[in-house]
Coordinates of C-alpha atoms and ligand atoms in Angstrom, one line a residue:
Y1 CA -21.8 8.9 5.2
K2 CA -18.7 9.3 7.3
I3 CA -15.3 8.3 6.0
A4 CA -12.1 7.9 7.9
I5 CA -8.6 7.6 6.4
A6 CA -6.7 5.5 9.0
G7 CA -3.1 6.3 8.3
A8 CA -3.0 9.5 6.5
G9 CA 0.6 9.7 5.2
A10 CA 1.3 10.2 1.5
M11 CA -1.3 7.8 0.0
G12 CA -3.8 8.3 2.8
G13 CA -3.4 12.0 2.2
R14 CA -4.0 11.6 -1.5
I15 CA -7.2 9.6 -1.1
G16 CA -8.4 11.7 1.8
I17 CA -8.1 15.1 0.0
S18 CA -9.6 13.7 -3.2
L19 CA -12.7 12.5 -1.3
K20 CA -12.9 15.8 0.6
Q21 CA -12.7 17.8 -2.6
A22 CA -15.6 15.7 -4.0
G23 CA -17.6 16.9 -1.0
Y24 CA -17.5 13.9 1.3
D25 CA -17.3 14.0 5.1
V26 CA -13.7 12.8 5.7
E27 CA -11.5 12.6 8.8
L28 CA -7.8 11.9 8.7
I29 CA -6.6 9.7 11.5
D30 CA -2.8 9.5 12.1
D31 CA -0.2 9.1 14.8
W32 CA 2.3 11.7 13.6
E33 CA 1.6 14.7 15.9
E34 CA 3.4 17.4 13.9
H35 CA 1.5 16.3 10.7
V36 CA -1.9 16.3 12.4
Q37 CA -1.3 19.7 14.0
R38 CA -0.2 21.3 10.8
I39 CA -3.1 19.9 8.9
N40 CA -5.6 21.2 11.4
K41 CA -3.9 24.6 11.5
Q42 CA -3.0 25.2 7.8
G43 CA -4.8 22.4 5.9
V44 CA -3.0 20.0 3.6
E45 CA -0.7 21.7 1.2
V46 CA -0.8 19.9 -2.2
K47 CA 1.8 20.3 -4.9
T48 CA 1.1 18.8 -8.3
E49 CA 3.0 19.0 -11.6
T50 CA 1.2 22.3 -12.4
D51 CA -0.3 23.7 -9.2
V52 CA -0.1 24.3 -5.5
Y53 CA -3.2 24.5 -3.4
T54 CA -4.6 23.8 0.1
V55 CA -7.3 21.4 1.1
N56 CA -8.9 21.8 4.5
V57 CA -9.8 18.5 6.1
P58 CA -10.0 17.6 9.8
A59 CA -7.2 15.4 11.2
V60 CA -7.1 13.6 14.6
L61 CA -4.5 11.6 16.5
S62 CA -5.6 7.9 16.7
K63 CA -5.6 8.2 20.5
D64 CA -8.2 10.9 20.3
V65 CA -10.6 9.3 17.8
S66 CA -14.2 9.2 19.1
D67 CA -16.4 9.2 16.0
S68 CA -17.9 6.2 14.3
F69 CA -17.6 5.7 10.5
D70 CA -19.4 4.1 7.6
L71 CA -16.1 3.5 5.7
I72 CA -12.6 3.3 7.1
I73 CA -9.8 3.3 4.5
I74 CA -6.6 1.6 5.9
L75 CA -3.4 3.3 4.7
T76 CA -1.0 2.9 7.6
K77 CA 2.2 1.1 6.7
A78 CA 1.5 -2.6 6.8
M79 CA 3.1 -3.2 10.2
N80 CA 0.9 -0.7 11.9
S81 CA -2.5 -1.8 10.6
E82 CA -3.4 -4.1 13.5
K83 CA -2.6 -1.5 16.1
M84 CA -4.7 1.0 14.2
M85 CA -7.6 -1.5 14.0
Q86 CA -7.4 -2.3 17.7
R87 CA -7.5 1.4 18.5
L88 CA -10.5 2.1 16.3
K89 CA -12.3 -0.9 17.8
E90 CA -11.7 0.4 21.3
A91 CA -12.9 3.9 20.3
G92 CA -16.2 2.5 19.0
S93 CA -15.4 3.8 15.5
I94 CA -16.3 0.5 13.8
H95 CA -20.0 -0.5 13.8
K96 CA -21.6 -3.7 12.3
D97 CA -22.0 -2.1 8.9
T98 CA -18.6 -0.2 8.7
A99 CA -16.7 -1.2 5.6
I100 CA -13.0 -1.6 6.1
L101 CA -11.2 -0.9 2.8
C102 CA -7.6 -1.9 2.8
M103 CA -5.4 0.0 0.3
M104 CA -2.0 -1.0 1.6
N105 CA 0.6 -2.8 -0.5
G106 CA 1.4 -6.4 0.4
L107 CA -0.1 -9.8 1.1
G108 CA -2.2 -11.3 3.9
H109 CA -4.1 -8.1 4.9
G110 CA -7.5 -9.8 4.6
E111 CA -6.5 -12.4 7.2
R112 CA -5.1 -9.8 9.5
L113 CA -8.1 -7.5 9.3
S114 CA -10.6 -10.3 9.8
K115 CA -9.2 -10.7 13.3
F116 CA -11.2 -7.5 14.1
V117 CA -14.3 -7.6 11.8
P118 CA -16.0 -10.4 9.8
M119 CA -14.6 -11.0 6.3
S120 CA -17.9 -9.6 4.9
Q121 CA -16.8 -6.1 6.2
V122 CA -13.4 -6.2 4.7
Y123 CA -12.7 -4.9 1.2
L124 CA -9.3 -5.3 -0.5
A125 CA -7.9 -2.8 -3.0
V126 CA -4.9 -2.4 -5.2
V127 CA -3.9 1.2 -5.6
M128 CA -2.0 2.1 -8.8
W129 CA -1.6 5.8 -7.9
T130 CA 1.5 7.2 -6.3
A131 CA 2.0 9.9 -3.6
G132 CA 4.8 11.5 -1.7
L133 CA 5.2 13.6 1.4
R134 CA 7.4 16.7 1.2
G135 CA 7.1 17.2 5.0
P136 CA 4.3 17.2 7.6
G137 CA 1.0 18.3 6.0
Q138 CA 2.7 18.6 2.6
L139 CA 1.7 16.3 -0.2
L140 CA 3.4 15.8 -3.6
L141 CA 0.9 14.3 -6.1
E142 CA 2.1 13.4 -9.6
G143 CA 0.8 11.2 -12.4
G144 CA -2.4 9.2 -13.0
G145 CA -3.6 5.9 -11.7
Y146 CA -6.5 3.7 -10.8
I147 CA -7.9 1.5 -8.0
D148 CA -9.2 -2.0 -8.2
F149 CA -11.1 -3.4 -5.3
H150 CA -13.5 -6.2 -4.2
R151 CA -15.1 -7.4 -1.0
S152 CA -12.7 -10.0 0.4
D153 CA -15.2 -12.9 0.3
G154 CA -15.9 -12.3 -3.4
I155 CA -19.4 -10.9 -3.0
V156 CA -20.5 -7.6 -4.6
D157 CA -22.9 -5.9 -2.2
E158 CA -24.5 -2.4 -1.8
Q159 CA -21.4 -1.2 0.0
S160 CA -19.3 -2.1 -3.0
N161 CA -21.4 0.1 -5.2
A162 CA -21.3 2.9 -2.6
I163 CA -17.5 2.7 -2.4
L164 CA -17.2 2.6 -6.2
Q165 CA -19.4 5.7 -6.5
L166 CA -17.5 7.7 -3.9
L167 CA -14.0 6.8 -5.2
N168 CA -15.1 7.8 -8.7
D169 CA -16.7 11.0 -7.5
A170 CA -13.2 11.7 -6.2
N171 CA -11.8 11.0 -9.7
L172 CA -9.8 8.1 -8.4
N173 CA -10.6 5.8 -11.3
A174 CA -12.0 2.9 -9.3
R175 CA -13.2 -0.5 -10.6
V176 CA -14.8 -3.5 -8.9
S177 CA -12.2 -6.1 -9.9
D178 CA -13.1 -9.4 -11.3
D179 CA -10.0 -11.0 -9.7
I180 CA -8.7 -9.0 -6.8
F181 CA -6.3 -11.6 -5.5
K182 CA -4.6 -11.8 -8.9
S183 CA -4.2 -8.0 -8.9
I184 CA -2.9 -8.0 -5.3
W185 CA -0.4 -10.8 -6.0
S186 CA 0.8 -9.2 -9.2
K187 CA 1.5 -5.9 -7.5
A188 CA 3.1 -7.7 -4.6
T189 CA 5.4 -9.6 -7.1
L190 CA 6.5 -6.3 -8.6
N191 CA 7.2 -4.8 -5.2
S192 CA 8.9 -8.0 -3.9
V193 CA 11.3 -8.1 -6.8
L194 CA 12.3 -4.4 -7.1
N195 CA 12.0 -3.2 -3.5
P196 CA 14.5 -5.3 -1.7
L197 CA 16.9 -5.6 -4.6
C198 CA 17.1 -1.8 -5.2
T199 CA 17.4 -1.3 -1.4
I200 CA 20.2 -3.8 -0.8
L201 CA 22.1 -2.7 -3.9
D202 CA 21.3 1.0 -3.4
K203 CA 20.2 1.4 -7.0
T204 CA 17.4 3.2 -8.8
I205 CA 15.1 1.0 -10.8
Y206 CA 16.8 2.1 -14.0
E207 CA 20.3 1.3 -12.6
F208 CA 19.1 -2.1 -11.5
G209 CA 17.6 -2.9 -14.9
S210 CA 20.8 -1.7 -16.7
Y211 CA 22.7 -4.8 -15.4
E212 CA 22.8 -7.2 -18.3
H213 CA 22.1 -10.2 -16.1
S214 CA 19.2 -8.7 -14.0
R215 CA 16.8 -11.1 -15.7
E216 CA 18.8 -14.1 -14.3
M217 CA 18.4 -12.5 -10.9
I218 CA 14.6 -12.0 -11.0
I219 CA 13.2 -14.9 -13.0
P220 CA 13.9 -17.4 -10.1
M221 CA 12.2 -15.0 -7.7
I222 CA 9.1 -14.7 -9.8
E223 CA 9.0 -18.5 -10.1
E224 CA 9.0 -18.9 -6.3
I225 CA 6.1 -16.4 -6.1
V226 CA 4.1 -18.0 -8.9
S227 CA 4.4 -21.4 -7.1
V228 CA 3.3 -20.1 -3.8
A229 CA 0.4 -18.1 -5.4
R230 CA -0.7 -21.3 -7.3
A231 CA -0.8 -23.3 -4.1
R232 CA -3.1 -20.6 -2.7
N233 CA -5.3 -20.8 -5.8
V234 CA -4.1 -17.7 -7.4
E235 CA -2.9 -18.3 -11.0
L236 CA -0.2 -15.8 -12.1
D237 CA 1.5 -15.5 -15.4
G238 CA 5.2 -15.4 -14.8
K239 CA 6.1 -14.0 -18.3
L240 CA 3.6 -11.2 -18.0
L241 CA 5.0 -10.3 -14.5
L242 CA 8.5 -10.2 -15.9
N243 CA 7.3 -7.9 -18.7
K244 CA 5.6 -5.6 -16.2
I245 CA 8.8 -5.4 -14.0
E246 CA 11.0 -4.7 -17.0
A247 CA 8.5 -2.0 -18.2
A248 CA 9.4 -0.1 -15.0
Y249 CA 13.2 0.1 -16.0
P250 CA 13.2 2.9 -18.6
K251 CA 13.9 6.4 -17.3
E252 CA 10.6 7.5 -19.0
T253 CA 8.5 5.2 -16.8
Q254 CA 9.7 4.6 -13.2
G255 CA 13.4 4.1 -13.8
L256 CA 14.6 7.2 -12.1
H257 CA 12.9 6.4 -8.9
Y258 CA 14.1 4.5 -5.9
P259 CA 11.3 2.1 -4.8
S260 CA 9.5 3.0 -1.5
M261 CA 11.4 0.4 0.5
H262 CA 14.7 2.2 -0.4
Q263 CA 13.1 5.5 0.6
D264 CA 11.8 4.2 3.9
Y265 CA 15.2 2.6 4.8
N266 CA 17.1 5.7 3.9
K267 CA 14.8 7.8 6.1
G268 CA 15.5 5.5 9.0
R269 CA 12.1 3.9 8.9
L270 CA 11.2 0.2 9.1
T271 CA 10.2 -1.4 5.8
E272 CA 7.2 -3.5 4.7
I273 CA 9.4 -6.5 3.8
D274 CA 7.4 -8.9 6.1
Y275 CA 4.3 -8.3 4.0
L276 CA 6.0 -8.8 0.7
N277 CA 8.9 -11.3 0.5
G278 CA 8.5 -12.2 4.1
Q279 CA 4.8 -13.2 3.6
I280 CA 5.7 -15.2 0.5
S281 CA 8.4 -17.0 2.5
A282 CA 5.9 -17.7 5.4
Y283 CA 3.2 -19.0 3.0
G284 CA 5.9 -21.2 1.4
E285 CA 6.9 -22.6 4.7
E286 CA 3.2 -23.4 5.6
L287 CA 2.7 -25.1 2.2
G288 CA 6.0 -26.9 2.0
I289 CA 7.1 -24.8 -1.1
P290 CA 10.8 -23.7 -1.0
T291 CA 11.3 -20.0 -1.3
P292 CA 15.1 -19.6 -0.7
I293 CA 15.5 -16.4 -2.5
N294 CA 12.6 -14.6 -1.0
T295 CA 13.6 -15.9 2.5
L296 CA 17.2 -14.7 2.0
L297 CA 16.1 -11.2 0.8
T298 CA 13.8 -10.9 3.8
H299 CA 16.7 -11.7 6.2
Q300 CA 19.0 -9.3 4.3
I301 CA 16.5 -6.4 4.7
H302 CA 16.0 -7.3 8.4
Q303 CA 19.8 -7.2 8.8
L304 CA 19.8 -3.7 7.3
E305 CA 16.9 -2.6 9.5
M306 CA 18.9 -3.6 12.6
K307 CA 20.7 -0.2 12.1
I308 CA 17.3 1.5 12.5
M309 CA 16.0 -0.3 15.6
Ligands
LIG401 P1 3.8 7.1 4.5 O1 5.1 6.7 5.1 O2 3.7 8.4 3.7 O3 2.7 7.1 5.6 C1 2.4 6.0 6.4 C2 2.4 6.4 7.9 O4 3.6 6.9 8.3 C3 1.4 7.6 8.1 O5 0.7 7.3 9.3 C4 2.3 8.8 8.2 O6 1.8 9.8 9.0 C5 3.6 8.2 8.9 N1 4.8 8.9 8.6 C6 5.3 9.3 7.4 N2 6.4 10.0 7.5 C7 6.6 10.2 8.9 C8 7.6 10.8 9.7 N3 8.6 11.5 9.1 N4 7.5 10.7 11.0 C9 6.4 10.1 11.6 N5 5.5 9.4 10.9 C10 5.5 9.5 9.6 O7 3.3 5.8 3.6 P2 2.4 5.7 2.3 O8 3.3 5.9 1.1 O9 1.2 6.6 2.5 O10 2.0 4.2 2.4 C11 0.8 3.7 3.0 C12 0.5 2.4 2.4 O11 0.2 2.6 1.0 C13 1.6 1.4 2.4 O12 1.2 0.1 2.5 C14 2.2 1.5 1.0 O13 2.9 0.4 0.5 C15 0.9 1.8 0.2 N6 1.1 2.4 -1.1 C16 1.8 3.6 -1.2 C17 2.0 4.2 -2.5 C18 2.7 5.5 -2.6 O14 3.0 5.9 -3.8 N7 3.0 6.3 -1.6 C19 1.4 3.6 -3.6 C20 0.7 2.4 -3.5 C21 0.6 1.8 -2.2

């Protein structure tokens, strides 16, 4: 059983080394040359709260991929997934039984991936682990987490069980979700609220939450998302989402962190805004549901990104 991690940055690295440590045949596929070179020369250097160690796992640039795989885990940034799929298709890496397991944040990935393979080969996951990169080939892994996933057409098949087994062999705490779209939309709501606001305002999650009117800012955003989700047959609980967002404010939880969008922007990298607020705004337009706040935030982030391009 051959596994590829397509997009082996922070999270791809975390999943990849965990599977490798569990004894699986894993290859990391990435486009960052320095990262790939260092991994092949020195292995992946892993730093945790208590330990530093090295995991040897082969890495390859996407332009040089030639193997075919039984499972391909997609962990590029959202804007690069289609380019990666195109490359893997051209390389003959995807066969008729290859499972494509999407672990990226954001909305609409099933539709995009099904341009390349039938829906029955696409599995969607929500990853509640975190991971960071300290430099090329150097991972920072802290905290616990879990993964929920399901085949995108709602069927549980043999591959689902195989995926469940291997993720759990790698201690990644996986579950076959009974409502994957609800989980995906819930995480996307959290990200769509905190990512752009903390980026535009240049605040940590704690600093954002300390403003006594932050609730007035985010409730209307959540309402827009709940309406769009409902029109797409996903029933979200706005109150529960608000509670989840506010649970991230304390310094003891995620408060001291800047969300990933803030980190990307400050490193001069493009953000995943089009797959969060931008996707909500696009769905809203298709469905005739107004999403003025999500649309405005999408444009504001794009304005900030003009400095990068
Ligand atoms: P990442 O930026 O670490 O890696 C994504 C890609 O960018 C990789 O191909 C990586 O090699 C490349 N990259 C990273 N730094 C680079 C640099 N300095 N120069 C050139 N290339 C570079 O992103 P990630 O955090 O692994 O995110 C992948 C997906 O997983 C995203 O959809 C993200 O939203 C999602 N996700 C991440 C986390 C997390 O904690 N990291 C948690 C849940 C979901």
